[in-house]
Coordinates of C-alpha atoms and ligand atoms in Angstrom, one line a residue:
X26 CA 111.3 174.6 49.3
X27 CA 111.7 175.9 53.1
X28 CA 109.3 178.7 51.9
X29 CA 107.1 176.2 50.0
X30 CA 107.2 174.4 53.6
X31 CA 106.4 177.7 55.4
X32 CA 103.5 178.5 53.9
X33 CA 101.8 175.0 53.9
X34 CA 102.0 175.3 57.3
X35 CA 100.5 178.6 57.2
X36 CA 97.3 177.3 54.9
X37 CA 96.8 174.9 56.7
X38 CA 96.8 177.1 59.9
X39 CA 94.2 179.0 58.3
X40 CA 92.2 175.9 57.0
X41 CA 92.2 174.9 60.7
X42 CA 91.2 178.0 62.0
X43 CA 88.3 178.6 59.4
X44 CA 86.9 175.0 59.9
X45 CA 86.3 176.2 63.9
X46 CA 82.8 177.3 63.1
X47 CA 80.6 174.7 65.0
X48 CA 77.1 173.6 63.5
X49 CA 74.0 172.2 64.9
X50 CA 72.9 168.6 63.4
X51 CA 69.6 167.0 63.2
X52 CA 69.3 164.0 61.6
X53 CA 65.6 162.8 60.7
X54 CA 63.9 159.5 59.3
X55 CA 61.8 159.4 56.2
X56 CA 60.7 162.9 56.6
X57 CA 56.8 162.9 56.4
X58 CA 56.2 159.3 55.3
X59 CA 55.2 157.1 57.6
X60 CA 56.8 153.8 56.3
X61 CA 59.9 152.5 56.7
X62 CA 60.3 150.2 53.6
X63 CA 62.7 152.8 52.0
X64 CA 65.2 154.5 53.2
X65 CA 65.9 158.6 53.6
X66 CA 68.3 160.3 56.1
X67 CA 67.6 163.7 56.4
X68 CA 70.6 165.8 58.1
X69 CA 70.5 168.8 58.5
X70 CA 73.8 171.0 59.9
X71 CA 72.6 174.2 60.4
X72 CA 75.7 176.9 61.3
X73 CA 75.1 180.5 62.3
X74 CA 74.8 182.1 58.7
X75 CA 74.2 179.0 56.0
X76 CA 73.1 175.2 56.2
X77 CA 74.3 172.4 54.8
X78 CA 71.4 169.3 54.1
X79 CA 72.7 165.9 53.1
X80 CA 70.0 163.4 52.2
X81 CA 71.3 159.6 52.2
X82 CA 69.1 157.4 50.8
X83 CA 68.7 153.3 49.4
X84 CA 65.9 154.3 47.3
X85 CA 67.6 152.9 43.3
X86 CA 71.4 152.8 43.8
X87 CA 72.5 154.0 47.1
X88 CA 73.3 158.0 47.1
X89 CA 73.9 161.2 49.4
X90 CA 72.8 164.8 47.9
X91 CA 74.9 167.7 49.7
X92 CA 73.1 171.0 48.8
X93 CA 74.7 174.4 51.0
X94 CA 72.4 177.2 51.3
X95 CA 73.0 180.8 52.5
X96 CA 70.2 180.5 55.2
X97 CA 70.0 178.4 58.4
X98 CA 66.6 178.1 57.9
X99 CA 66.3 176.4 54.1
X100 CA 64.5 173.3 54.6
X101 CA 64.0 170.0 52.8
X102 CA 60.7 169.2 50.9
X103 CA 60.1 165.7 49.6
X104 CA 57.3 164.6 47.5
X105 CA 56.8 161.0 48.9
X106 CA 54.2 159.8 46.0
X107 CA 55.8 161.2 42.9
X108 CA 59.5 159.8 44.6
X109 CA 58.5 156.4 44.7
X110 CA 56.9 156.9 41.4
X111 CA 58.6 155.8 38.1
X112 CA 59.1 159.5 37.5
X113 CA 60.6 160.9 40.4
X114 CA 61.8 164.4 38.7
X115 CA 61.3 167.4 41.1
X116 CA 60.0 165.1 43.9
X117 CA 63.0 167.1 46.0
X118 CA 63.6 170.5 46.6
X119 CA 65.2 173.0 48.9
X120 CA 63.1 175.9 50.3
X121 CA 63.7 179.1 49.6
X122 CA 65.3 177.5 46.3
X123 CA 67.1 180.9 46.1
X124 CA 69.2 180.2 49.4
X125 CA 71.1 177.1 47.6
X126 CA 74.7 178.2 46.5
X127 CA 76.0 175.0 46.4
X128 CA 74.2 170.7 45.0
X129 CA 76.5 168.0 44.0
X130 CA 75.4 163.9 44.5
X131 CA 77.6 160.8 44.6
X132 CA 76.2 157.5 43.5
X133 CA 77.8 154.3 45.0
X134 CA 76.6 152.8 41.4
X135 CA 78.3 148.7 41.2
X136 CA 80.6 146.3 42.8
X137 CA 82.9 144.5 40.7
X138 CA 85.3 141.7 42.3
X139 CA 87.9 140.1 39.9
X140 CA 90.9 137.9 40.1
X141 CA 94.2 137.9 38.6
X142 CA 94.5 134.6 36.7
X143 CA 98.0 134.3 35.1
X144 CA 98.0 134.0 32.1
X145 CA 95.1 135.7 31.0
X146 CA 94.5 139.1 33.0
X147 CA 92.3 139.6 35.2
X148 CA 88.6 137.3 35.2
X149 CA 86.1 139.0 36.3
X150 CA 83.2 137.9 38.3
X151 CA 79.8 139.0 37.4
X152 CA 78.9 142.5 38.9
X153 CA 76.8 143.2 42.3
X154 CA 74.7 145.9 41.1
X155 CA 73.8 148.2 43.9
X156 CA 71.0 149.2 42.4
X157 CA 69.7 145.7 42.9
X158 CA 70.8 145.4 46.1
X159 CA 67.3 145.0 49.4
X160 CA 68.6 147.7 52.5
X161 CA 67.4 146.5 55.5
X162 CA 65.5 149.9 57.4
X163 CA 68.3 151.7 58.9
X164 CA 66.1 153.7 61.4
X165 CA 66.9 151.4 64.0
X166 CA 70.4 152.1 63.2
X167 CA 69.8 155.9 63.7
X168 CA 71.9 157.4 66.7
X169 CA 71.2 161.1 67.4
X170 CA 74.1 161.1 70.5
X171 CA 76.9 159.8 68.0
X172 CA 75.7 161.2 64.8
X173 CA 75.5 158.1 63.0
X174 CA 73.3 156.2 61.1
X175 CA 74.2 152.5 59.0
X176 CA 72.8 151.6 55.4
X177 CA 73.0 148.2 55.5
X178 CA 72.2 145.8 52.3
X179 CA 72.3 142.5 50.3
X180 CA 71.9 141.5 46.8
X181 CA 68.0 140.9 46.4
X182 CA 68.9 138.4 44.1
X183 CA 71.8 136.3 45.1
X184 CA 72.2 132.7 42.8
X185 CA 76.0 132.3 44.2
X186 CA 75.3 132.9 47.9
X187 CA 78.0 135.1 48.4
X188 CA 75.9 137.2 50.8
X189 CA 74.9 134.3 52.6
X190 CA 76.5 135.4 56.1
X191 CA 77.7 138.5 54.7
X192 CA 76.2 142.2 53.9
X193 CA 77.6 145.5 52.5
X194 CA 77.2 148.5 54.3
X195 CA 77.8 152.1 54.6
X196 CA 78.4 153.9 58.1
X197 CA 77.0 157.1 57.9
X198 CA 78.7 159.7 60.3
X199 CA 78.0 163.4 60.8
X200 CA 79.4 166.4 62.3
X201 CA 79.2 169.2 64.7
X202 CA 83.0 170.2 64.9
X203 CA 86.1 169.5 63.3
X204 CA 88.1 166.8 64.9
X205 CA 90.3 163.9 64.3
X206 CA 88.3 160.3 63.9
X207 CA 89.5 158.2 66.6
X208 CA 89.8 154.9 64.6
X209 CA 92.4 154.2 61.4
X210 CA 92.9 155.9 58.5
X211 CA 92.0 158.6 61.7
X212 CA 90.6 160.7 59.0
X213 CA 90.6 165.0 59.7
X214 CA 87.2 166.2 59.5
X215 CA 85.4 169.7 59.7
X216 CA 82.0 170.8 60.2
X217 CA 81.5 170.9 56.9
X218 CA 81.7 167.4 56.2
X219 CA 80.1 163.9 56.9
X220 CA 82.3 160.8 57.1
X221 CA 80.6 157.5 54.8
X222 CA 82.5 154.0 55.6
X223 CA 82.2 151.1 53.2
X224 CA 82.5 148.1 55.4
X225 CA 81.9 144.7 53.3
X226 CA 81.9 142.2 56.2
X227 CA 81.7 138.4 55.8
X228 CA 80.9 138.2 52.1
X229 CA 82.4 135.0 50.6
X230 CA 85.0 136.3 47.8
X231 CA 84.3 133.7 44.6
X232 CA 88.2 133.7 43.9
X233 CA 91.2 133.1 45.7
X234 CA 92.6 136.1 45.7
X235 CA 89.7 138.2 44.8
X236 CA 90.0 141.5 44.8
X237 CA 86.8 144.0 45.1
X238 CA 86.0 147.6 42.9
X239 CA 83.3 150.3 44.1
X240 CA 82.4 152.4 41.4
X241 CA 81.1 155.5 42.3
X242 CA 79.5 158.5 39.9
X243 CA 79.5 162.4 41.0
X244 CA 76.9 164.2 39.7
X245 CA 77.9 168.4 39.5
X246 CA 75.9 171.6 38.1
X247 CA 76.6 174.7 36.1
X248 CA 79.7 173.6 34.4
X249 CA 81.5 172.1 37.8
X250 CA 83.9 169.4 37.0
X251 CA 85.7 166.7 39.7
X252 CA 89.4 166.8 39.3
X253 CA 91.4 163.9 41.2
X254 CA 94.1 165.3 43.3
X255 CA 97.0 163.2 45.2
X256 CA 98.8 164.4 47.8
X257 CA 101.3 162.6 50.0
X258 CA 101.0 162.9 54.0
X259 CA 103.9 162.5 56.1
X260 CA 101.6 161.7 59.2
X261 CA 103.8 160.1 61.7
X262 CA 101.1 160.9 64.6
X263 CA 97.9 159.3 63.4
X264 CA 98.6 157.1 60.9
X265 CA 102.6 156.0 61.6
X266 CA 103.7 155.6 58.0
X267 CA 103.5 157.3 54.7
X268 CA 100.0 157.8 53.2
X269 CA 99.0 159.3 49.9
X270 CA 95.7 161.1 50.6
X271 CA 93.3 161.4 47.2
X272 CA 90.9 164.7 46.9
X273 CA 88.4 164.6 44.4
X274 CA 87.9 168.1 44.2
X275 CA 84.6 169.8 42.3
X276 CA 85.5 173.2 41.0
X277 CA 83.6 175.7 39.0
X278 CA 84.7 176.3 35.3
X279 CA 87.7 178.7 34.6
X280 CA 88.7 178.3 38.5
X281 CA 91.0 176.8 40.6
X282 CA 88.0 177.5 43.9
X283 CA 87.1 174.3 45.4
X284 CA 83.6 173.9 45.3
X285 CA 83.4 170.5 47.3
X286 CA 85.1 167.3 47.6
X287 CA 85.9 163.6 48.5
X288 CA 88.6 162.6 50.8
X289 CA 90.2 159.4 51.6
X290 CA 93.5 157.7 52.4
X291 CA 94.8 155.6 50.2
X292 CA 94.0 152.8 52.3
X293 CA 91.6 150.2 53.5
X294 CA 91.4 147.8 56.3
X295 CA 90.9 143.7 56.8
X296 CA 89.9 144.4 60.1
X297 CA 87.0 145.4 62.4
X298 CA 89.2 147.2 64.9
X299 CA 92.1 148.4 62.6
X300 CA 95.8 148.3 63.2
X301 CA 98.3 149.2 61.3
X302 CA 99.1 146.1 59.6
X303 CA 95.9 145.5 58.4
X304 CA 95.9 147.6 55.8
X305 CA 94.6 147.4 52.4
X306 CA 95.8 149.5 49.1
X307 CA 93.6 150.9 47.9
X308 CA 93.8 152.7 44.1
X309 CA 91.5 155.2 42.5
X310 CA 91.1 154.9 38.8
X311 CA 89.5 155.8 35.5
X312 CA 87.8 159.1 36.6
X313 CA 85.9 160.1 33.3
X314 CA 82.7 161.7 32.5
X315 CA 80.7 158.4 31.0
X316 CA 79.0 158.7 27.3
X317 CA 76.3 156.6 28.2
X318 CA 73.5 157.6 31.3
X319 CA 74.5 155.7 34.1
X320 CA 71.4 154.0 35.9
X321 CA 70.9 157.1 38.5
X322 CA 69.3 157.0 41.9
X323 CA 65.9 158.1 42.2
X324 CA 67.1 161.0 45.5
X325 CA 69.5 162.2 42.3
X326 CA 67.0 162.2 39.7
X327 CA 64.3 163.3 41.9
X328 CA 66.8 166.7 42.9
X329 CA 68.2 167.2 39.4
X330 CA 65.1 166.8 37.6
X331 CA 65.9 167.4 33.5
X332 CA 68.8 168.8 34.2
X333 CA 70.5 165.9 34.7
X334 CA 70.7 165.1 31.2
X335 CA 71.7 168.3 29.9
X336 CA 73.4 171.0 32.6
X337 CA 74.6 168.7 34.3
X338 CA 78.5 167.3 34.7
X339 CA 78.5 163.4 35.8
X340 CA 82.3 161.8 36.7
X341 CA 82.2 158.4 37.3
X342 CA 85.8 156.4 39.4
X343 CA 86.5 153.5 40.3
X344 CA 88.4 152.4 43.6
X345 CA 90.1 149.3 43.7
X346 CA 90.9 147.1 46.8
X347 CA 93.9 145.0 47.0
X348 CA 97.1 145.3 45.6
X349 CA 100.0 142.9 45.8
X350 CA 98.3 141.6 49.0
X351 CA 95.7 140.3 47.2
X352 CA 94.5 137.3 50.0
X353 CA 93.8 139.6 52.8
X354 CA 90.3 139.5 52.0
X355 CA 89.5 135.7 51.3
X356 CA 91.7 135.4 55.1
X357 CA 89.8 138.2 57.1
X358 CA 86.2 138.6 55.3
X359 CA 86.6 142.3 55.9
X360 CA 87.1 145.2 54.0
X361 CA 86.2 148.6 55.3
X362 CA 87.1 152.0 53.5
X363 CA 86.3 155.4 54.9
X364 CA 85.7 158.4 53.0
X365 CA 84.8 162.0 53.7
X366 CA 82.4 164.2 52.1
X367 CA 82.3 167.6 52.5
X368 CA 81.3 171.5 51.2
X369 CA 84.1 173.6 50.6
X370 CA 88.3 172.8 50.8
X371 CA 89.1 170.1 52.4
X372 CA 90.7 169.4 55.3
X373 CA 94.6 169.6 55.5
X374 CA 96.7 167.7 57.9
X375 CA 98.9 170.2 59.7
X376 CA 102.5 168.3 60.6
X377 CA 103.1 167.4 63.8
X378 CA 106.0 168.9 65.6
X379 CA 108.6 166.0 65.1
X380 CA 107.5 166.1 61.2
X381 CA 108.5 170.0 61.4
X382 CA 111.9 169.4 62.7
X383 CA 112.5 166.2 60.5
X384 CA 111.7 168.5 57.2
X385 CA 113.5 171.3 58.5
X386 CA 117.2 169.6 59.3
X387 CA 116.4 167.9 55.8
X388 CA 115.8 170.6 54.2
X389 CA 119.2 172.7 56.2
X390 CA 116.8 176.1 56.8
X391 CA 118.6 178.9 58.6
X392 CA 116.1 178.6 61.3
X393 CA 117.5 174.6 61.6
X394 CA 120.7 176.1 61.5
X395 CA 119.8 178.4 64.2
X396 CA 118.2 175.8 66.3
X397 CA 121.0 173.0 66.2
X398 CA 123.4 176.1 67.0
X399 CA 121.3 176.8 69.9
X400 CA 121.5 173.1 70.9
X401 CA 124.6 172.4 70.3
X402 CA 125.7 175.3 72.4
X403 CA 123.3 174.1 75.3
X404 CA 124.6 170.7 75.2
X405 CA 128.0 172.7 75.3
X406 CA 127.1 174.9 78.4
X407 CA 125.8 171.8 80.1
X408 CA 128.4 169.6 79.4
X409 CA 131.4 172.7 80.9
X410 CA 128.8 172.8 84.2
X411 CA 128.7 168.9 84.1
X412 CA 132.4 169.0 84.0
X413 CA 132.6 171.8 87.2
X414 CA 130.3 169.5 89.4
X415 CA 133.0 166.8 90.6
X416 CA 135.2 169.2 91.3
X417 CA 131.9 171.3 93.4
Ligands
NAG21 C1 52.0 155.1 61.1 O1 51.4 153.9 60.6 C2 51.0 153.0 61.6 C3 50.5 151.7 61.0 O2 50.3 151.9 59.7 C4 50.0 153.7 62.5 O3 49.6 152.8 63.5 C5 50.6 155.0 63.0 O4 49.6 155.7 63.7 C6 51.1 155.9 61.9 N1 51.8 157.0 62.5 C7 51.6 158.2 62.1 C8 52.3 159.3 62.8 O5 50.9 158.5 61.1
NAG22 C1 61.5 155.1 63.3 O1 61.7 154.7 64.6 C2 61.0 155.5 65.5 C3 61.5 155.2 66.9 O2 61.8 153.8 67.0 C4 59.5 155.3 65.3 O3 58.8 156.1 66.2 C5 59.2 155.7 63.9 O4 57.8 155.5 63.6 C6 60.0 155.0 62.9 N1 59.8 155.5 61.6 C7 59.4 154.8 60.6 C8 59.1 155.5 59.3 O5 59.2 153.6 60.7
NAG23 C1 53.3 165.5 44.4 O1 53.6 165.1 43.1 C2 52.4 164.7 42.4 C3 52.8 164.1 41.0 O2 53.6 165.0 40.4 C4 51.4 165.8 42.3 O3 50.2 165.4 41.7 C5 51.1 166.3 43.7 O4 50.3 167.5 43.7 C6 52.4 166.6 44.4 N1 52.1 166.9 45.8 C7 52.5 168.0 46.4 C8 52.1 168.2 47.8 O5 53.2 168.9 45.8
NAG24 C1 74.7 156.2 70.6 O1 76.1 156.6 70.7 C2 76.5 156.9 72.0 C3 77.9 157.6 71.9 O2 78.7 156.8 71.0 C4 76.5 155.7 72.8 O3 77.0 155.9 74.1 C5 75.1 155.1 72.8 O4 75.1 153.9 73.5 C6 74.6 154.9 71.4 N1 73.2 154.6 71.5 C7 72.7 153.5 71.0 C8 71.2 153.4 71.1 O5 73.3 152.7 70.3
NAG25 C1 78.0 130.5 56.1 O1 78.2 130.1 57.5 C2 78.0 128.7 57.7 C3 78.1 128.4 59.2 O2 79.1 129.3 59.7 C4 78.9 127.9 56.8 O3 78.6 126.5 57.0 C5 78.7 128.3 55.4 O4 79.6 127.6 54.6 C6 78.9 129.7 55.2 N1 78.5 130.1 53.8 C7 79.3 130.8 53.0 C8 78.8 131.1 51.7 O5 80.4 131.3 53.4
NAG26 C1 91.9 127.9 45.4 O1 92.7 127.4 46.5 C2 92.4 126.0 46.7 C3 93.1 125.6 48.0 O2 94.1 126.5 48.4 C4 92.8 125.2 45.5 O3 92.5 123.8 45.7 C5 92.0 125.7 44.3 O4 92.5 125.0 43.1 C6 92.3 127.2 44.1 N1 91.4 127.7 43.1 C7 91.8 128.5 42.1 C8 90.8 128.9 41.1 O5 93.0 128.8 42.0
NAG27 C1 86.2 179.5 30.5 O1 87.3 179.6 29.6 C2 87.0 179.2 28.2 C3 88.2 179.3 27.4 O2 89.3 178.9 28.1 C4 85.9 180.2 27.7 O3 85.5 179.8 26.4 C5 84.7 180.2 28.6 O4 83.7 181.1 28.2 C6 85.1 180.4 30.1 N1 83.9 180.3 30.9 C7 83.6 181.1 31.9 C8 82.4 180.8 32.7 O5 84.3 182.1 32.1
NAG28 C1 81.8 158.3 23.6 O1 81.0 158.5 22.4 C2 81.7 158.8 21.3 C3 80.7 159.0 20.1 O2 79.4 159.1 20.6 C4 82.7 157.7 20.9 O3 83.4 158.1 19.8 C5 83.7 157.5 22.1 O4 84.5 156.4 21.8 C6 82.9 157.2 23.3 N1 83.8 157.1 24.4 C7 83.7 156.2 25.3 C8 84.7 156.2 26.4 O5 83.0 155.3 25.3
NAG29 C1 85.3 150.2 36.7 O1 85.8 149.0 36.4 C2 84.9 148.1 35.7 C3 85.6 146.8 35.5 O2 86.8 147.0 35.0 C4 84.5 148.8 34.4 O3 83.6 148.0 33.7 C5 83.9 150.1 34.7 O4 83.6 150.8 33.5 C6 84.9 151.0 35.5 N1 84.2 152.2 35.8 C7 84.9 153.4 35.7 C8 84.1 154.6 36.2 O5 86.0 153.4 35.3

């Protein structure tokens, strides 16, 4: 086990040291369409050798594309009039199409909220369907110093009201180096990966103890499948208490290589600036690949073309919000969730230095051994000169 501890610290080491590679990010508006009824976000994080291009975008359900290419000059093409059209297939497309080595989409597809009523199960209400959902034009939103960017939407249709002083929206930020994010669940992040926060903000719940779902649907090529890891974090530093972090890892067939992946802690917060105790669980569930087509967004089907039907590999998952605390939302109105996306491994969380010494005395390593000898004899030497001093 000391060994096993050893060499996690070593990985992650390494995982630290690789992720040091620093990128340049642009981030640009509706490339070459003058209209700001729909929404495309364009970013581009161009590193010394390769490029990765993520394209966020409102247009159908709301979606980000991540396509890495070898080249730091690839480039996006969009065909504005066939994208918008009813057929949008091949209305997107990376150029030279030879420099891609690496597409995968995630779909945010449907919100479900439900309540637990005794004796029956859970009722569920009926289902926001983001799909259906008006974005307001997040341009103005667009901040090229911070590397951010906000999706913001409500139902277009809304009988209940729910969204009457409320919205859903997605944060969108990107990039240049890795770092730590400064505000709870203080997620790792490398330049390889873009941070997306769900934030549902004054929304009235139609329960009492109403409880919300986002389903989401990965969409991989060439055989790829999404595998759902859990790991737990001791991560006294950051975020002072246990966490289990979730990876949904894509990974090519017949390999245990991590193509590219989700990230999240397995919590959420009622909170605008989150503490501690504001936490929300937060459980991922169901990861299948769905019989049935699920209704796609047009940046998807525009990228994927035909292939979507056949080559490729969709996953859909569902997180849940809410566990045994299941009134934090109908008291705070606020639920935000943050989750990174990214090319490549993931990033590890290397244990801080009082995490180290905690494991190792648990664990009773010779080194441990060695050190509390060491200590022991200090506080030994110490105490014998302590002792000399009155007589001094
Ligand atoms: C964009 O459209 C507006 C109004 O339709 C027009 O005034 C403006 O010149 C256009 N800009 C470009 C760059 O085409
Ligand atoms: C986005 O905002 C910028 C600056 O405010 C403006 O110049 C540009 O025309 C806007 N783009 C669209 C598509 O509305
Ligand atoms: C865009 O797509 C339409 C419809 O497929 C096609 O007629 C048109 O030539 C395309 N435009 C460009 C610049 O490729
Ligand atoms: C953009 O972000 C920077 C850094 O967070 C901030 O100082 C600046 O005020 C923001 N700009 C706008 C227009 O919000
Ligand atoms: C929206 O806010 C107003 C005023 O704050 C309040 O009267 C109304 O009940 C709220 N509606 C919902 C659906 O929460
Ligand atoms: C919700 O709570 C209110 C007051 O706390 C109560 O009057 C009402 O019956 C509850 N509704 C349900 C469906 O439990
Ligand atoms: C993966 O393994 C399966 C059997 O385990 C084999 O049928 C298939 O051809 C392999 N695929 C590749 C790409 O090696
Ligand atoms: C998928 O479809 C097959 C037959 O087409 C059916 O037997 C199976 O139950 C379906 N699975 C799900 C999860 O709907
Ligand atoms: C998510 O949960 C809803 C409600 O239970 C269900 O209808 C849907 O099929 C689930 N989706 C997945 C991907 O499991």
């Amino acid at each position: 086990m000391a060994a096993g501890a050893g060499l996690a610290l070593l990985t992650a080491l390494l995982a630290a040291a690789a992720a040091e590679r620093g990128r340049k990010v642009s981030m640009q508006y509706n490339p070459g369409w003058n209209d700001s009824s729909v929404n495309l976000l364009h970013v581009q994080a161009v590193g010394p050798r390769d490029s990765l291009h993520y394209v966020w975008s409102s247009i159908g359900a709301p979606a980000v594309l991540l396509v890495a290419t070898q080249s730091p000059s690839s480039a996006l093409r969009v065909n504005w009039s066939q994208l918008l059209s009813p057929s949008p297939a091949g209305a997107i497309w990376i150029e030279p199409p030879d420099s891609v080595v690496y597409s995968t989409a995630v779909v945010f597809t449907k919100l479900f909220e439900f309540s637990e009523a005794k004796p029956l199960g859970e009722l569920f209400y009926p289902t926001y369907d983001l799909a259906e959902f008006s974005w307001d034009s997040l341009n103005h939103t667009l901040n090229h110093t911070a590397l951010t960017a906000e999706l913001r939407g409500v139902p277009a249709t809304d009988p209940g009201g729910g969204f009457s002083n409320g919205s859903l929206a997605f944060q969108i930020t990107a990039f240049e180096a890795s770092g730590r994010a400064g505000r709870l669940p203080s997620l790792l992040h490398t330049a390889d990966s873009s941070q997306l926060e769900f934030i549902l903000a004054g929304v009235a719940p139609r329960g009492n103890s109403s409880r919300f779902v986002l389903e989401m649907a990965t969409v991989e090529e060439a055989g790829a499948v999404r595998r759902l890891r859990s790991q737990r974090s001791i991560d006294d530093e950051y975020t002072p208490t246990i966490f289990e972090v979730l990876s949904l890892l894509a990974e090519p067939p017949n390999s245990s290589s991590t193509l590219g992946f989700l990230q999240w802690k397995a919590t959420a917060y009622g909170s605008r600036s989150p503490r501690r105790e504001d936490g929300i669980q937060c459980r991922a569930q169901g990861l299948h690949q769905p019989n049935g087509t699920l209704p796609m967004s047009s940046i998807v089907q525009a990228y994927f073309g035909h292939s979507l039907g056949s080559s490729c590999t969709v996953s859909a998952l569902n997180v849940t919000f809410g566990g045994e605390e299941g009134e934090v939302y109908r008291e705070k109105r606020y639920l935000s969730w943050s989750v990174l996306l990214g090319f490549g491994e993931p990033p590890r969380d290397t244990f801080s230095p009082l995490v180290i010494s905690i494991a190792a005395v648990a664990l009773g390593t010779p080194l441990a051994m060695l050190l509390l000898g060491t200590c022991l004899l200090l506080l030994a030497r110490r105490r014998r000169y302590s002792e000399y001093e009155p007589i001094n």
